[in-house]
Coordinates of N, CA and C and ligand atoms in Angstrom, one line a residue:
M3 N -10.5 -56.0 -62.3 CA -10.1 -57.4 -61.9 C -8.9 -57.4 -61.1
I4 N -7.7 -56.9 -61.7 CA -6.4 -56.8 -61.1 C -6.6 -56.0 -59.7
K5 N -7.3 -54.9 -59.8 CA -7.3 -54.0 -58.5 C -8.2 -54.9 -57.5
K6 N -9.1 -55.8 -57.8 CA -9.8 -56.5 -56.9 C -8.9 -57.5 -56.2
I7 N -8.1 -58.1 -57.1 CA -7.1 -59.3 -56.5 C -6.1 -58.5 -55.7
L8 N -5.6 -57.3 -56.0 CA -4.7 -56.6 -55.1 C -5.3 -56.2 -53.7
K9 N -6.5 -55.9 -53.8 CA -7.2 -55.5 -52.6 C -7.3 -56.7 -51.8
I10 N -7.7 -57.9 -52.3 CA -7.7 -59.1 -51.5 C -6.3 -59.6 -50.9
A11 N -5.5 -59.3 -51.7 CA -4.0 -59.8 -51.3 C -3.6 -58.7 -50.2
V12 N -3.9 -57.6 -50.3 CA -3.4 -56.5 -49.1 C -4.3 -56.9 -47.9
I13 N -5.5 -57.1 -47.9 CA -6.4 -57.6 -46.8 C -5.8 -58.9 -46.3
A14 N -5.6 -59.9 -47.0 CA -5.1 -61.2 -46.6 C -3.6 -61.0 -45.9
A15 N -2.8 -60.1 -46.3 CA -1.6 -59.8 -45.7 C -1.8 -59.2 -44.4
I16 N -2.7 -58.1 -44.3 CA -2.9 -57.6 -43.0 C -3.5 -58.6 -42.0
V17 N -4.6 -59.3 -42.5 CA -5.1 -60.2 -41.5 C -4.0 -61.3 -41.0
G18 N -3.3 -61.7 -41.8 CA -2.3 -62.7 -41.7 C -1.2 -62.1 -40.7
F19 N -0.8 -60.9 -40.9 CA 0.1 -60.3 -40.0 C -0.5 -60.3 -38.7
A20 N -1.8 -59.8 -38.6 CA -2.3 -59.6 -37.2 C -2.5 -61.1 -36.6
A21 N -2.8 -62.3 -37.4 CA -3.0 -63.4 -36.8 C -1.7 -64.0 -36.2
I22 N -0.6 -63.8 -36.9 CA 0.6 -64.3 -36.3 C 1.1 -63.7 -35.0
Q23 N 0.5 -62.5 -34.8 CA 0.8 -61.7 -33.5 C 0.5 -62.8 -32.4
F24 N -0.4 -63.7 -32.4 CA -0.9 -64.5 -31.2 C 0.1 -65.5 -30.8
W25 N 1.1 -65.7 -31.8 CA 2.3 -66.7 -31.4 C 3.3 -65.9 -30.9
R26 N 3.3 -65.8 -29.6 CA 4.3 -64.9 -28.8 C 5.4 -65.9 -28.2
P27 N 6.6 -65.6 -28.6 CA 7.7 -66.4 -28.0 C 7.9 -65.9 -26.5
D28 N 8.4 -66.9 -25.8 CA 8.8 -66.7 -24.3 C 10.0 -65.6 -24.3
R29 N 9.7 -64.6 -23.6 CA 10.7 -63.5 -23.6 C 10.9 -63.0 -22.1
T30 N 11.2 -64.1 -21.3 CA 11.4 -63.7 -20.0 C 12.8 -63.8 -19.6
N31 N 13.4 -63.2 -18.5 CA 14.6 -63.3 -18.0 C 14.4 -63.9 -16.8
A32 N 15.1 -65.0 -16.6 CA 15.1 -65.8 -15.4 C 15.7 -64.9 -14.2
S33 N 15.3 -65.1 -13.0 CA 15.7 -64.3 -12.0 C 17.2 -64.7 -11.6
I34 N 18.1 -63.8 -11.3 CA 19.5 -64.1 -11.4 C 19.9 -64.5 -9.8
D35 N 20.6 -65.5 -9.6 CA 21.2 -65.9 -8.4 C 22.5 -65.3 -8.4
P36 N 22.8 -64.3 -7.4 CA 24.1 -63.5 -7.4 C 25.3 -64.6 -7.3
K37 N 25.0 -65.8 -6.6 CA 26.0 -66.7 -6.3 C 26.5 -67.2 -7.6
N38 N 25.7 -67.4 -8.7 CA 26.2 -68.1 -9.8 C 26.6 -67.2 -11.1
T39 N 26.6 -65.8 -10.8 CA 27.1 -64.9 -12.0 C 28.6 -65.2 -12.3
L40 N 29.0 -64.8 -13.5 CA 30.3 -64.7 -13.8 C 31.3 -64.1 -13.0
E41 N 30.7 -62.9 -12.6 CA 31.5 -61.9 -11.7 C 31.7 -62.5 -10.2
A42 N 30.7 -63.4 -9.8 CA 30.9 -64.0 -8.5 C 32.1 -65.2 -8.6
H43 N 32.4 -65.5 -9.8 CA 33.5 -66.6 -9.8 C 34.7 -66.3 -10.4
L44 N 34.7 -65.2 -11.2 CA 35.9 -64.8 -11.9 C 36.3 -63.3 -11.7
E45 N 37.5 -63.1 -11.9 CA 37.8 -61.6 -12.0 C 37.5 -61.1 -13.3
V46 N 36.5 -60.1 -13.2 CA 36.1 -59.5 -14.5 C 36.3 -58.0 -14.3
P47 N 37.6 -57.7 -14.8 CA 37.8 -56.1 -14.8 C 36.7 -55.3 -15.5
Q48 N 36.6 -54.2 -15.0 CA 35.6 -53.1 -15.5 C 35.6 -53.0 -17.1
N49 N 36.7 -53.0 -17.8 CA 36.9 -52.9 -19.2 C 36.3 -54.1 -19.8
V50 N 36.4 -55.2 -19.2 CA 35.9 -56.5 -20.0 C 34.4 -56.5 -19.7
S51 N 34.0 -56.3 -18.4 CA 32.6 -56.3 -18.1 C 31.7 -55.3 -19.0
A52 N 32.4 -54.1 -19.3 CA 31.8 -53.1 -20.1 C 31.5 -53.8 -21.5
I53 N 32.5 -54.5 -22.0 CA 32.4 -55.1 -23.5 C 31.3 -56.2 -23.4
L54 N 31.4 -57.0 -22.3 CA 30.3 -58.1 -22.3 C 28.9 -57.4 -22.3
E55 N 28.8 -56.5 -21.5 CA 27.5 -55.8 -21.3 C 26.9 -55.2 -22.5
R56 N 27.9 -54.5 -23.3 CA 27.4 -53.8 -24.6 C 27.3 -54.8 -25.7
S57 N 28.0 -56.0 -25.7 CA 28.0 -56.6 -26.9 C 27.4 -58.1 -26.8
C58 N 27.5 -58.7 -25.7 CA 27.1 -60.1 -25.5 C 26.0 -60.3 -24.6
N59 N 25.7 -59.5 -23.6 CA 24.6 -59.9 -22.6 C 23.3 -60.0 -23.0
D60 N 23.0 -59.4 -24.2 CA 21.6 -59.6 -24.6 C 21.3 -61.1 -24.9
C61 N 22.3 -61.9 -25.3 CA 22.0 -63.3 -25.8 C 22.8 -64.1 -24.9
H62 N 23.7 -63.7 -24.0 CA 24.3 -64.7 -23.1 C 24.2 -64.3 -21.6
S63 N 23.2 -63.8 -21.2 CA 22.8 -63.7 -19.9 C 21.3 -63.7 -19.6
D64 N 20.8 -63.5 -18.4 CA 19.6 -63.3 -18.1 C 19.3 -61.8 -18.0
K65 N 20.1 -61.0 -18.5 CA 19.8 -59.6 -18.4 C 19.6 -59.0 -19.7
T66 N 18.9 -59.8 -20.5 CA 18.5 -59.4 -21.9 C 17.6 -58.1 -21.9
V67 N 18.0 -57.2 -22.7 CA 17.1 -56.1 -22.9 C 16.4 -56.3 -24.2
W68 N 15.1 -56.7 -24.0 CA 14.2 -57.1 -25.1 C 14.0 -55.8 -26.0
P69 N 14.3 -55.7 -27.2 CA 14.0 -54.6 -28.0 C 12.6 -54.5 -28.5
W70 N 12.2 -53.3 -28.8 CA 10.7 -53.1 -29.2 C 10.4 -54.1 -30.2
Y71 N 11.1 -54.4 -31.2 CA 10.6 -55.4 -32.3 C 10.4 -56.7 -31.9
S72 N 11.0 -57.0 -30.7 CA 10.9 -58.5 -30.2 C 9.3 -58.5 -29.8
N73 N 8.5 -57.5 -30.0 CA 7.1 -57.7 -29.7 C 6.4 -58.0 -30.8
V74 N 6.9 -57.9 -32.1 CA 6.3 -58.0 -33.2 C 6.7 -59.2 -34.0
A75 N 5.7 -60.2 -34.3 CA 6.1 -61.2 -35.1 C 6.0 -60.9 -36.5
P76 N 6.9 -61.5 -37.4 CA 7.8 -62.6 -37.3 C 9.2 -62.3 -36.4
M77 N 9.5 -60.8 -36.4 CA 10.8 -60.6 -35.8 C 11.0 -61.2 -34.5
S78 N 9.9 -61.2 -33.7 CA 10.0 -61.8 -32.2 C 10.5 -63.1 -32.2
W79 N 10.1 -63.7 -33.2 CA 10.5 -65.3 -33.3 C 12.1 -65.4 -33.3
G80 N 12.5 -64.6 -34.5 CA 14.1 -64.7 -34.6 C 14.8 -64.2 -33.5
V81 N 14.3 -63.2 -32.8 CA 15.0 -62.6 -31.7 C 15.1 -63.6 -30.5
A82 N 13.9 -64.1 -30.2 CA 13.8 -65.1 -29.1 C 14.7 -66.5 -29.3
D83 N 14.6 -66.8 -30.5 CA 15.5 -67.9 -30.9 C 16.9 -67.8 -30.7
H84 N 17.5 -66.6 -31.1 CA 18.9 -66.1 -31.0 C 19.1 -66.2 -29.4
V85 N 18.3 -65.5 -28.5 CA 18.5 -65.4 -27.2 C 18.4 -66.9 -26.6
H86 N 17.5 -67.7 -26.8 CA 17.4 -69.1 -26.3 C 18.5 -69.8 -26.6
E87 N 19.0 -69.7 -27.9 CA 20.2 -70.6 -28.3 C 21.5 -70.0 -27.7
G88 N 21.7 -68.6 -27.7 CA 22.6 -68.2 -27.2 C 22.9 -68.4 -25.6
R89 N 21.8 -68.4 -25.0 CA 22.0 -68.7 -23.4 C 22.3 -70.2 -23.2
K90 N 21.8 -71.0 -24.1 CA 22.0 -72.5 -24.0 C 23.4 -72.7 -24.1
E91 N 24.1 -72.1 -25.0 CA 25.6 -72.3 -25.3 C 26.3 -71.7 -24.2
L92 N 25.8 -70.5 -23.8 CA 26.8 -69.8 -22.8 C 25.9 -68.7 -22.2
N93 N 25.7 -68.9 -20.8 CA 25.0 -67.8 -20.1 C 25.7 -67.4 -18.9
F94 N 26.3 -66.2 -19.0 CA 27.1 -65.6 -17.9 C 26.4 -65.5 -16.6
S95 N 25.0 -65.5 -16.6 CA 24.2 -65.3 -15.3 C 24.3 -66.7 -14.6
V96 N 24.6 -67.9 -15.2 CA 24.6 -69.2 -14.5 C 26.1 -69.8 -14.6
W97 N 27.0 -68.9 -14.8 CA 28.3 -69.5 -15.0 C 28.7 -70.4 -13.8
G98 N 28.5 -70.2 -12.6 CA 28.8 -70.9 -11.5 C 28.3 -72.3 -11.5
T99 N 27.3 -72.6 -12.3 CA 26.7 -74.1 -12.4 C 27.5 -74.8 -13.4
Y100 N 28.4 -74.2 -14.1 CA 29.2 -75.0 -15.0 C 30.2 -75.7 -14.4
K101 N 30.7 -76.9 -15.0 CA 31.9 -77.6 -14.6 C 32.9 -77.0 -14.9
D102 N 34.1 -77.2 -14.3 CA 35.4 -76.5 -14.6 C 35.8 -76.7 -16.1
R103 N 35.6 -78.0 -16.5 CA 36.0 -78.3 -17.9 C 35.2 -77.4 -19.0
R104 N 34.0 -77.2 -18.6 CA 33.0 -76.4 -19.6 C 33.5 -74.9 -19.4
K105 N 33.8 -74.5 -18.2 CA 34.1 -73.1 -18.0 C 35.4 -72.9 -19.0
N106 N 36.4 -73.8 -18.8 CA 37.6 -73.6 -19.6 C 37.3 -73.6 -21.1
H107 N 36.5 -74.4 -21.5 CA 36.2 -74.5 -22.8 C 35.5 -73.2 -23.4
K108 N 34.5 -72.7 -22.6 CA 33.8 -71.6 -23.0 C 34.8 -70.2 -23.0
L109 N 35.8 -70.3 -22.2 CA 36.7 -69.1 -22.1 C 37.5 -69.1 -23.3
K110 N 37.8 -70.3 -23.7 CA 38.6 -70.5 -25.1 C 37.8 -70.0 -26.3
E111 N 36.5 -70.5 -26.2 CA 35.5 -70.1 -27.3 C 35.2 -68.7 -27.4
V112 N 35.3 -68.0 -26.2 CA 34.9 -66.4 -26.2 C 36.1 -65.8 -27.1
C113 N 37.2 -66.1 -26.9 CA 38.3 -65.6 -27.6 C 38.3 -65.9 -29.2
E114 N 38.0 -67.2 -29.4 CA 37.9 -67.7 -30.8 C 36.8 -67.0 -31.5
Q115 N 35.7 -67.0 -30.8 CA 34.4 -66.5 -31.4 C 34.7 -65.0 -31.8
V116 N 35.3 -64.2 -31.0 CA 35.5 -62.9 -31.4 C 36.5 -62.5 -32.2
E117 N 37.6 -63.3 -32.2 CA 38.7 -63.2 -33.1 C 38.2 -63.5 -34.5
K118 N 37.3 -64.4 -34.6 CA 36.8 -64.9 -36.1 C 35.6 -64.0 -36.3
R119 N 35.4 -63.0 -35.5 CA 34.3 -62.1 -35.7 C 32.9 -62.8 -36.0
E120 N 32.8 -64.0 -35.4 CA 31.5 -64.8 -35.5 C 30.7 -64.2 -34.4
M121 N 31.0 -63.5 -33.5 CA 30.1 -63.0 -32.3 C 30.5 -61.6 -32.2
P122 N 29.6 -60.7 -32.0 CA 28.2 -60.8 -32.0 C 27.6 -61.1 -33.5
H123 N 26.5 -61.8 -33.8 CA 26.1 -62.0 -35.3 C 25.9 -60.8 -35.9
N124 N 26.2 -60.8 -37.3 CA 26.0 -59.7 -38.1 C 24.7 -59.2 -38.0
Q125 N 23.6 -60.0 -38.0 CA 22.3 -59.7 -37.9 C 21.9 -58.6 -36.6
Y126 N 22.6 -59.1 -35.7 CA 22.4 -58.3 -34.4 C 23.2 -57.0 -34.5
L127 N 24.2 -56.9 -35.3 CA 25.0 -55.7 -35.5 C 24.3 -54.7 -36.3
W128 N 23.5 -55.2 -37.2 CA 22.6 -54.2 -38.0 C 21.9 -53.3 -37.3
L129 N 21.3 -54.0 -36.2 CA 20.3 -53.1 -35.2 C 21.0 -52.6 -33.9
H130 N 22.2 -53.0 -33.7 CA 22.9 -52.7 -32.5 C 24.2 -52.3 -32.9
S131 N 24.6 -51.3 -33.7 CA 25.8 -51.0 -34.1 C 26.8 -50.6 -33.0
E132 N 26.2 -50.3 -31.8 CA 27.1 -50.0 -30.6 C 27.8 -51.1 -30.2
A133 N 27.2 -52.3 -30.5 CA 27.7 -53.6 -30.1 C 28.9 -54.1 -30.9
T134 N 29.3 -53.4 -31.9 CA 30.4 -53.7 -32.8 C 31.7 -53.8 -32.0
L135 N 32.6 -54.8 -32.1 CA 33.8 -55.0 -31.5 C 34.9 -54.2 -32.2
T136 N 35.7 -53.4 -31.7 CA 37.0 -52.9 -32.2 C 38.1 -53.8 -32.0
D137 N 39.2 -53.8 -32.8 CA 40.2 -54.7 -32.7 C 40.7 -54.7 -31.1
S138 N 40.7 -53.4 -30.4 CA 41.1 -53.4 -29.0 C 40.1 -54.1 -28.2
D139 N 38.9 -54.1 -28.4 CA 37.9 -54.8 -27.7 C 38.3 -56.3 -27.8
V140 N 38.6 -56.9 -29.1 CA 38.8 -58.3 -29.1 C 40.2 -58.6 -28.3
K141 N 41.1 -57.8 -28.4 CA 42.3 -58.0 -27.7 C 42.0 -58.1 -26.2
T142 N 41.1 -57.2 -25.6 CA 40.9 -57.1 -24.3 C 40.2 -58.4 -23.8
L143 N 39.2 -58.9 -24.6 CA 38.6 -60.1 -24.3 C 39.5 -61.3 -24.4
C144 N 40.4 -61.5 -25.4 CA 41.3 -62.6 -25.5 C 42.2 -62.5 -24.4
D145 N 42.9 -61.3 -24.1 CA 43.9 -61.4 -23.1 C 43.2 -61.9 -21.7
W146 N 42.0 -61.3 -21.4 CA 41.3 -61.7 -20.3 C 41.0 -63.2 -20.2
S147 N 40.5 -63.9 -21.3 CA 40.1 -65.2 -21.2 C 41.4 -66.1 -21.2
K148 N 42.3 -65.6 -21.9 CA 43.7 -66.6 -21.9 C 44.3 -66.4 -20.6
E149 N 44.3 -65.4 -19.9 CA 44.8 -65.3 -18.5 C 44.1 -66.2 -17.5
L150 N 42.8 -66.1 -17.7 CA 42.0 -67.1 -16.8 C 42.3 -68.5 -17.1
M151 N 42.3 -68.8 -18.3 CA 42.5 -70.3 -18.8 C 44.0 -70.7 -18.2
K152 N 44.9 -69.8 -18.2 CA 46.1 -70.1 -17.5 C 46.1 -70.3 -16.1
Q153 N 45.2 -69.6 -15.4 CA 45.1 -69.8 -14.0 C 44.3 -71.1 -13.7
F154 N 43.4 -71.4 -14.7 CA 42.6 -72.7 -14.5 C 43.6 -73.8 -14.6
A155 N 44.4 -73.8 -15.6 CA 45.3 -74.9 -15.9 C 46.3 -75.1 -14.7
A156 N 46.7 -73.9 -14.2 CA 47.6 -74.0 -13.1 C 47.0 -74.6 -11.7
A157 N 45.6 -74.3 -11.6 CA 45.0 -74.8 -10.4 C 44.7 -76.4 -10.6
D158 N 44.6 -76.8 -11.9 CA 44.2 -78.2 -12.1 C 44.5 -78.5 -13.5
P159 N 45.8 -79.3 -13.6 CA 46.1 -79.7 -15.0 C 45.0 -80.3 -15.9
K160 N 44.1 -81.0 -15.3 CA 43.0 -81.6 -16.0 C 42.2 -80.6 -16.8
N161 N 42.2 -79.4 -16.4 CA 41.5 -78.3 -17.0 C 42.1 -77.8 -18.5
S162 N 43.3 -78.1 -18.7 CA 43.7 -77.7 -20.0 C 43.7 -78.9 -20.8
A163 N 42.8 -79.1 -21.7 CA 42.6 -80.2 -22.7 C 43.8 -80.0 -23.6
P164 N 44.2 -81.3 -24.1 CA 45.3 -81.2 -25.1 C 44.9 -80.5 -26.3
K165 N 45.8 -79.9 -27.1 CA 45.4 -79.0 -28.2 C 44.5 -80.0 -29.2
G166 N 43.5 -79.2 -29.8 CA 42.6 -79.8 -30.8 C 41.6 -80.7 -30.1
E167 N 41.8 -81.1 -28.9 CA 40.7 -82.0 -28.3 C 39.5 -81.2 -27.8
E168 N 38.4 -81.6 -28.2 CA 37.2 -80.9 -27.7 C 36.5 -81.9 -26.7
P169 N 36.0 -81.2 -25.7 CA 35.2 -82.1 -24.7 C 34.2 -83.1 -25.4
K170 N 34.0 -84.2 -24.8 CA 33.2 -85.2 -25.6 C 31.8 -84.9 -25.4
E171 N 31.4 -84.6 -24.3 CA 29.9 -84.2 -24.0 C 29.7 -82.8 -24.6
R172 N 28.5 -82.6 -25.2 CA 28.2 -81.3 -25.8 C 28.4 -80.3 -24.6
D173 N 29.2 -79.2 -24.8 CA 29.1 -78.3 -23.7 C 29.7 -76.7 -24.2
Ligands
LIG224 C1 22.2 -61.9 -31.0 C2 22.4 -62.7 -30.0 C3 24.0 -63.1 -29.5 C4 24.9 -61.9 -29.2 C5 24.7 -60.5 -29.2 C6 26.2 -62.7 -29.0 N1 26.0 -64.0 -29.2 FE1 27.3 -65.7 -28.9 N2 26.0 -66.9 -29.4 C7 24.7 -66.7 -29.9 C8 24.1 -67.9 -30.4 C9 22.8 -67.9 -31.1 C10 25.0 -69.0 -30.3 C11 24.9 -70.5 -30.7 C12 25.7 -70.8 -31.8 C13 25.7 -69.9 -33.0 O1 24.5 -69.5 -33.5 O2 26.7 -69.4 -33.6 C14 26.2 -68.3 -29.6 C15 27.4 -69.0 -29.2 C16 28.2 -68.4 -28.6 C17 29.6 -69.0 -27.9 C18 29.6 -70.6 -27.9 C19 30.4 -71.1 -28.9 C20 30.6 -72.6 -28.5 O3 30.7 -73.5 -29.6 O4 30.9 -73.0 -27.4 C21 30.3 -68.1 -27.5 C22 31.7 -68.5 -26.7 C23 29.9 -66.9 -27.7 N3 28.5 -67.1 -28.4 C24 30.3 -65.7 -27.3 C25 29.8 -64.5 -27.5 C26 30.4 -63.3 -27.1 C27 31.9 -63.2 -26.5 C28 29.8 -62.3 -27.4 C29 29.9 -60.9 -27.3 C30 31.1 -60.2 -27.9 C31 28.4 -62.8 -28.1 N4 28.6 -64.3 -28.0 C32 27.4 -62.1 -28.5 C33 24.0 -65.4 -29.9 C34 24.7 -64.2 -29.6

């Protein structure tokens, strides 16, 4: 009896696993307009671009390298979700389409997120240990973003929001 129930359970699990494979999330990379990339608008030194490439671009650019497990449901749903959410918040491939205020805010967030070790997500690091940031990577990113924010503020004082104030619109 128990054997039979087990057998049915195993078959149901296999059929279920096969069935969910039909729900395939969107895993496309939009084509990149070279005019709009981060590099086209800001100075990105080689050491900074190497860190972004290694630790951020999978979720914050249109240069995502989709891993093999992103082919397999249910992992595929989680991966695609992170990439879509990540791009929505910050996509270095469309940087040029952001307003100055948003750019400034995102630069501030880059430093904050890595200093707090919120980015890259722990889940991602389990499978991409090479993306782990060292203390010196964090410093490199923060020095870079702070310097650019200074330049932004110097170019237009409106860009430097008073301390503590967040932009009203979601950005
Ligand atoms: C596995 C995907 C993934 C990776 C890798 C990743 N992020 Fe994110 N990032 C997200 C997602 C998803 C969000 C949306 C908010 C959240 O989940 O915390 C986000 C949000 C952000 C934000 C926006 C925060 C805000 O409130 O404006 C910044 C800035 C950011 N990430 C920077 C980085 C940096 C810098 C790296 C690399 C060091 C990185 N992220 C790596 C997925 C990722």
